[in-house]
Short mmCIF file of C-alpha atoms in Angstrom, two decimals:
data_model
loop_
_atom_site.label_atom_id
_atom_site.label_comp_id
_atom_site.label_asym_id
_atom_site.label_seq_id
_atom_site.Cartn_x
_atom_site.Cartn_y
_atom_site.Cartn_z
CA MET A 1 -19.79 5.80 12.76
CA THR A 2 -19.13 2.83 15.22
CA ILE A 3 -15.42 1.65 15.20
CA ASP A 4 -15.55 -1.56 15.51
CA LEU A 5 -14.66 -3.17 18.24
CA ALA A 6 -11.56 -5.60 18.24
CA THR A 7 -10.02 -2.25 16.45
CA LYS A 8 -11.06 0.31 19.55
CA ALA A 9 -9.16 -2.91 22.02
CA LEU A 10 -6.27 -2.68 20.31
CA LEU A 11 -6.68 0.86 20.25
CA THR A 12 -6.63 0.98 23.44
CA GLN A 13 -4.26 -1.46 24.60
CA PHE A 14 -2.01 0.94 21.76
CA ASN A 15 -2.55 4.14 24.13
CA GLN A 16 -1.38 2.55 26.97
CA GLN A 17 1.43 1.69 25.86
CA SER A 18 2.08 4.78 24.65
CA ALA A 19 1.65 6.51 27.76
CA THR A 20 3.97 4.26 29.68
CA MET A 21 7.06 4.87 26.74
CA GLN A 22 9.15 7.62 28.20
CA PRO A 23 8.59 11.47 25.63
CA HIS A 24 11.33 10.56 23.16
CA LYS A 25 11.46 11.26 19.49
CA PRO A 26 12.79 7.94 17.51
CA THR A 27 15.23 7.34 15.09
CA ILE A 28 14.51 6.04 11.23
CA GLU A 29 16.48 2.86 13.18
CA GLU A 30 14.09 2.79 16.36
CA SER A 31 10.65 3.39 13.92
CA ARG A 32 11.50 0.89 11.62
CA LEU A 33 12.48 -1.57 14.62
CA GLY A 34 8.87 -0.64 16.60
CA ALA A 35 6.90 -1.26 13.05
CA ARG A 36 8.41 -4.84 12.38
CA ALA A 37 7.87 -6.21 16.10
CA MET A 38 4.13 -4.51 15.24
CA PHE A 39 3.57 -5.59 11.87
CA LEU A 40 5.00 -8.99 12.82
CA SER A 41 2.95 -9.97 15.95
CA LEU A 42 -0.32 -8.93 15.27
CA ALA A 43 0.29 -10.06 11.49
CA GLY A 44 -1.77 -13.28 12.81
CA ASP A 45 -1.11 -16.71 11.75
CA ASN A 46 0.16 -18.22 8.47
CA GLU A 47 -2.31 -18.85 5.69
CA PRO A 48 -0.93 -22.97 4.64
CA GLY A 49 -0.09 -23.57 1.37
CA CYS A 50 0.46 -20.86 -0.28
CA GLN A 51 4.45 -21.29 -0.93
CA VAL A 52 7.10 -18.38 -1.97
CA GLU A 53 9.53 -18.14 -4.41
CA ALA A 54 12.48 -15.46 -3.62
CA LEU A 55 13.97 -13.70 -6.03
CA ARG A 56 16.63 -10.45 -7.24
CA LEU A 57 15.55 -8.36 -9.46
CA PRO A 58 18.21 -7.21 -11.76
CA ALA A 59 18.22 -3.06 -11.23
CA GLY A 60 22.04 -2.29 -12.33
CA THR A 61 23.66 -1.14 -9.48
CA HIS A 62 21.92 -2.90 -7.58
CA ASP A 63 18.97 -6.25 -7.20
CA ILE A 64 15.81 -5.62 -5.91
CA PRO A 65 15.33 -8.61 -3.21
CA ALA A 66 11.37 -9.62 -3.83
CA ARG A 67 9.47 -12.58 -3.12
CA LEU A 68 7.36 -14.44 -5.50
CA TYR A 69 3.82 -16.31 -4.48
CA HIS A 70 1.96 -19.78 -5.12
CA PRO A 71 -1.79 -20.24 -3.83
CA GLN A 72 -1.51 -24.28 -3.76
CA GLN A 73 -5.06 -24.54 -6.45
CA LEU A 74 -4.50 -21.20 -8.96
CA LEU A 75 -7.31 -20.34 -10.66
CA VAL A 76 -6.13 -17.01 -13.02
CA PRO A 77 -2.79 -18.91 -14.58
CA ASP A 78 -2.07 -16.26 -17.09
CA ALA A 79 -2.53 -13.09 -13.85
CA ILE A 80 0.13 -11.79 -11.01
CA VAL A 81 -0.01 -9.22 -8.88
CA LEU A 82 2.50 -6.57 -7.67
CA PHE A 83 2.16 -5.66 -4.22
CA ILE A 84 4.24 -2.09 -3.00
CA HIS A 85 4.20 -2.28 0.83
CA GLY A 86 3.92 0.65 2.75
CA GLY A 87 5.73 2.26 5.90
CA GLY A 88 5.91 5.95 4.98
CA TRP A 89 8.32 5.12 2.23
CA SER A 90 10.58 4.38 4.63
CA LEU A 91 9.77 1.48 6.68
CA GLY A 92 8.78 -1.23 6.49
CA ASP A 93 9.72 -4.57 4.44
CA LEU A 94 9.33 -8.48 2.68
CA ASP A 95 8.93 -9.76 6.39
CA CYS A 96 6.39 -7.40 8.11
CA TYR A 97 3.92 -8.05 4.48
CA ASP A 98 4.46 -11.37 4.18
CA GLY A 99 1.14 -12.85 6.05
CA LEU A 100 -0.92 -10.00 4.14
CA VAL A 101 -0.08 -11.06 0.58
CA ARG A 102 -0.24 -14.86 1.35
CA SER A 103 -3.57 -14.52 2.64
CA LEU A 104 -4.12 -12.95 -0.26
CA CYS A 105 -2.49 -15.19 -2.59
CA GLN A 106 -4.13 -17.98 -1.19
CA GLN A 107 -7.44 -16.76 -0.98
CA SER A 108 -8.08 -14.96 -5.34
CA GLY A 109 -6.39 -17.86 -7.09
CA VAL A 110 -3.86 -15.79 -8.18
CA ARG A 111 0.43 -14.62 -7.92
CA PHE A 112 1.51 -11.51 -6.57
CA LEU A 113 4.96 -11.04 -6.87
CA SER A 114 6.01 -8.80 -3.43
CA VAL A 115 8.89 -6.63 -3.78
CA GLU A 116 11.44 -4.56 -1.24
CA TYR A 117 12.05 -0.39 -2.98
CA ARG A 118 14.74 1.21 -0.86
CA LEU A 119 13.96 3.39 1.51
CA ALA A 120 14.41 6.60 2.01
CA PRO A 121 16.03 8.47 3.80
CA GLU A 122 18.90 6.80 2.71
CA HIS A 123 17.42 6.67 -1.31
CA PRO A 124 15.05 9.38 -1.24
CA TYR A 125 12.86 10.60 -4.19
CA PRO A 126 11.81 8.77 -6.71
CA ALA A 127 14.46 5.18 -5.45
CA GLY A 128 11.37 3.29 -4.22
CA LEU A 129 9.47 4.77 -6.93
CA ASP A 130 12.39 3.40 -9.48
CA ASP A 131 12.10 0.15 -7.98
CA VAL A 132 8.65 -0.88 -8.67
CA SER A 133 8.78 0.64 -11.79
CA THR A 134 12.30 -1.96 -11.94
CA ALA A 135 10.11 -4.46 -10.92
CA LEU A 136 6.49 -3.69 -13.33
CA SER A 137 8.99 -4.19 -15.85
CA TRP A 138 10.70 -7.53 -15.23
CA LEU A 139 7.24 -8.76 -15.13
CA HIS A 140 7.01 -7.63 -18.77
CA GLN A 141 9.84 -8.95 -19.64
CA ASN A 142 9.90 -11.81 -18.25
CA ALA A 143 6.10 -12.45 -19.09
CA ALA A 144 6.65 -16.48 -20.87
CA ALA A 145 8.96 -16.78 -18.26
CA LEU A 146 5.37 -16.85 -15.33
CA SER A 147 2.94 -18.19 -17.93
CA ILE A 148 1.14 -14.45 -17.50
CA THR A 149 -0.14 -12.61 -20.28
CA THR A 150 0.14 -8.54 -20.18
CA ASP A 151 -2.77 -7.61 -20.41
CA LYS A 152 -3.03 -9.55 -17.38
CA VAL A 153 -0.60 -6.63 -14.28
CA ALA A 154 -1.71 -6.07 -11.77
CA LEU A 155 -1.33 -3.32 -9.02
CA MET A 156 -1.48 -2.85 -5.48
CA GLY A 157 0.01 -1.00 -3.07
CA ASP A 158 -0.78 0.12 1.07
CA SER A 159 -0.22 3.36 2.29
CA ALA A 160 2.82 4.33 0.72
CA GLY A 161 2.32 1.36 -1.31
CA GLY A 162 -0.46 3.23 -3.23
CA ASN A 163 1.16 6.10 -2.64
CA LEU A 164 3.23 4.19 -5.61
CA ALA A 165 0.93 2.34 -7.27
CA ILE A 166 -0.65 5.29 -8.43
CA ALA A 167 2.31 7.06 -9.51
CA LEU A 168 3.42 3.68 -11.09
CA SER A 169 -0.02 3.70 -13.26
CA VAL A 170 0.86 6.78 -14.21
CA ARG A 171 4.62 5.87 -15.34
CA ALA A 172 3.07 2.52 -17.03
CA ALA A 173 0.54 4.52 -18.90
CA ARG A 174 3.19 7.73 -20.41
CA MET A 175 6.63 6.82 -19.81
CA LEU A 176 6.76 3.00 -19.42
CA LYS A 177 4.17 2.33 -22.25
CA LEU A 178 3.33 -0.70 -20.14
CA PRO A 179 -0.51 -2.09 -19.98
CA VAL A 180 -1.49 -2.18 -16.30
CA ALA A 181 -4.78 -3.99 -15.69
CA ALA A 182 -6.30 -2.37 -12.78
CA GLN A 183 -4.82 -1.42 -9.37
CA TYR A 184 -6.17 -1.35 -5.24
CA LEU A 185 -5.42 1.05 -3.48
CA ILE A 186 -5.38 0.63 0.12
CA TYR A 187 -5.78 3.71 2.32
CA PRO A 188 -3.61 5.17 0.33
CA VAL A 189 -1.67 8.50 0.68
CA LEU A 190 -2.03 10.73 -1.90
CA ASP A 191 -1.33 14.19 -0.55
CA VAL A 192 2.00 15.74 1.04
CA HIS A 193 1.64 18.62 -0.34
CA GLN A 194 -1.77 21.05 1.23
CA PRO A 195 -1.63 21.61 4.51
CA HIS A 196 -3.74 19.24 7.08
CA ASP A 197 -6.45 21.02 7.56
CA VAL A 198 -7.39 20.63 4.54
CA TYR A 199 -9.23 17.24 4.96
CA PRO A 200 -11.13 16.58 8.44
CA SER A 201 -10.36 13.41 8.32
CA ARG A 202 -6.46 14.90 8.98
CA MET A 203 -7.53 16.90 12.39
CA GLN A 204 -9.80 14.50 13.63
CA PHE A 205 -8.11 10.95 13.72
CA GLY A 206 -4.18 12.89 12.75
CA ASN A 207 -3.19 13.37 16.64
CA GLY A 208 -1.66 9.56 18.18
CA ASP A 209 -4.55 8.51 19.32
CA TYR A 210 -5.84 6.63 15.69
CA LEU A 211 -2.20 5.01 15.00
CA LEU A 212 -1.42 7.60 12.43
CA ALA A 213 -0.10 10.20 13.54
CA ARG A 214 0.46 13.61 12.13
CA SER A 215 3.28 14.81 13.17
CA ALA A 216 4.61 11.26 11.22
CA ILE A 217 3.43 12.07 8.04
CA ASP A 218 5.63 15.16 8.35
CA ASP A 219 8.24 12.96 9.31
CA THR A 220 7.59 10.47 6.32
CA ARG A 221 7.46 12.55 3.22
CA ASN A 222 10.17 14.59 4.89
CA TRP A 223 12.75 12.31 4.77
CA TYR A 224 11.17 11.34 0.91
CA LEU A 225 12.19 14.24 -0.65
CA THR A 226 15.53 16.17 -0.34
CA ALA A 227 15.93 20.19 -0.16
CA ASP A 228 15.52 19.94 -4.05
CA GLU A 229 12.54 17.89 -4.05
CA THR A 230 9.03 20.31 -4.14
CA SER A 231 5.67 18.24 -2.94
CA ASP A 232 3.97 19.57 -5.37
CA ASN A 233 4.95 16.51 -7.67
CA SER A 234 1.95 14.61 -9.26
CA GLU A 235 5.50 11.39 -8.42
CA VAL A 236 4.42 12.54 -5.01
CA SER A 237 1.18 13.70 -4.19
CA PRO A 238 -1.33 11.84 -7.20
CA LEU A 239 -4.35 14.03 -5.89
CA LEU A 240 -2.67 17.13 -7.75
CA LEU A 241 -3.03 14.96 -10.64
CA SER A 242 -4.70 16.99 -13.34
CA HIS A 243 -6.28 14.19 -14.90
CA LEU A 244 -7.11 9.90 -13.86
CA ASP A 245 -7.50 9.30 -18.13
CA ASP A 246 -3.57 7.26 -17.88
CA LEU A 247 -4.64 5.08 -14.89
CA PRO A 248 -6.65 2.16 -14.35
CA PRO A 249 -9.85 1.04 -13.81
CA THR A 250 -8.87 1.66 -9.84
CA SER A 251 -10.33 0.02 -6.36
CA ILE A 252 -9.81 1.93 -2.66
CA LEU A 253 -9.90 0.92 0.22
CA LEU A 254 -10.87 2.34 2.76
CA ALA A 255 -10.78 3.32 6.74
CA ASP A 256 -13.46 5.19 8.14
CA PHE A 257 -11.30 6.70 10.89
CA ASP A 258 -7.85 6.95 9.25
CA PRO A 259 -6.34 10.36 8.79
CA LEU A 260 -6.07 9.22 5.44
CA PHE A 261 -10.13 8.54 4.41
CA ASP A 262 -11.24 11.96 3.29
CA GLU A 263 -8.41 11.72 0.97
CA GLY A 264 -8.99 8.62 -0.35
CA TYR A 265 -12.44 9.24 -0.71
CA ILE A 266 -11.81 12.33 -3.59
CA LEU A 267 -10.31 10.03 -5.27
CA ALA A 268 -12.78 7.17 -5.74
CA GLU A 269 -14.70 10.35 -6.42
CA ARG A 270 -13.00 12.06 -8.91
CA LEU A 271 -12.55 8.11 -10.33
CA LYS A 272 -15.75 7.75 -10.07
CA SER A 273 -16.76 10.89 -13.08
CA VAL A 274 -14.76 9.66 -14.67
CA GLY A 275 -15.00 5.96 -15.29
CA LEU A 276 -12.04 4.57 -13.28
CA LEU A 277 -13.63 3.13 -9.93
CA ARG A 278 -14.96 -0.02 -10.19
CA ARG A 279 -15.24 -0.43 -6.58
CA LEU A 280 -14.89 1.86 -2.82
CA ALA A 281 -14.99 -0.57 -0.16
CA ARG A 282 -15.11 1.72 3.80
CA PHE A 283 -14.11 -0.87 6.52
CA PRO A 284 -15.35 0.52 10.55
CA SER A 285 -11.18 0.16 11.39
CA ILE A 286 -7.72 2.25 11.56
CA HIS A 287 -4.79 3.04 9.38
CA ALA A 288 -3.15 0.00 9.13
CA PHE A 289 -5.54 -1.99 9.78
CA PHE A 290 -5.62 -4.59 6.88
CA SER A 291 -2.64 -5.91 7.68
CA PHE A 292 -3.36 -6.77 10.89
CA GLY A 293 -4.50 -10.17 10.55
CA VAL A 294 -5.62 -10.94 14.13
CA LEU A 295 -8.69 -8.67 13.51
CA PRO A 296 -11.35 -9.93 12.82
CA ILE A 297 -12.06 -7.55 10.45
CA SER A 298 -8.75 -7.84 8.31
CA GLN A 299 -10.01 -11.19 7.43
CA GLN A 300 -12.85 -10.03 6.33
CA ALA A 301 -11.30 -7.30 4.32
CA ARG A 302 -9.15 -9.20 3.28
CA SER A 303 -11.02 -11.87 1.78
CA GLN A 304 -13.98 -10.00 0.48
CA LEU A 305 -10.52 -8.69 -1.40
CA ALA A 306 -8.70 -11.22 -2.52
CA ARG A 307 -12.81 -12.40 -4.13
CA GLN A 308 -12.87 -8.91 -6.11
CA ILE A 309 -9.51 -10.54 -7.93
CA ARG A 310 -9.76 -13.20 -8.42
CA GLU A 311 -13.20 -12.15 -10.30
CA ASP A 312 -11.16 -8.97 -11.73
CA LEU A 313 -8.62 -11.70 -13.50
CA LEU A 314 -11.12 -13.77 -14.99
CA THR A 315 -12.81 -11.56 -16.76
#
């Protein structure tokens, strides 16, 4: 297996920059600023034509900022994808993922709703999951106004957003009683309970040389959970779900050089065994590559996923 050449060059740049920095454990504020700067600088050019509408979804004591994306050519007018961004439940925002969502929206011809859920550690579990649950309920409640059908609402999330998406799918089936047409999980984090050495990919690619480090996974878990919460909760570590029958048809996109590869692959195999795996796509890149629009492999992955979304939601 050989890593994508453009990804390798970007990794070399990352690691050279890290080597020149003084050893320092960043604060949460510094981590957020650093992540935002990285995502915006590597986002690439915006997809032309997509129109964006700013919204605030009511959630009781607060509002949830959101953006509704309309493609220039609406090819599946009765469908929508609820997009949940990554960032270890503690980083990221609407701006960081704006370019990615625009690209998927425009290429698929499907509308997207991107939500800015509350972040840990200020708002630990289950605040973020509660917010995306509210967003899903809002879509169903406003289906007529949006001209969508309730059985064509899909979920998508990357990394911790993928974690929230699968937890939301289970909630939708068991608690909210809301249909989910499909879910798209992009290198999801699925297990923050078991030790890292359970997963060879965590040990092989988690030293920090491939962007995402094991220590960062630990930090984000600790920010996400209070002392009263345990990491073996299946809403936190969905790979520990005893059965997957409640999940919708699921597509999983993985990066081969990602510490999270193994857990995503294990989930894909489990879904395949119960007939719920729609597609597994693998790319020779790193965690977060899908957001780095400057990489040709990111553009390739986006085009493939956008085409699949359109085909899935047309049927």
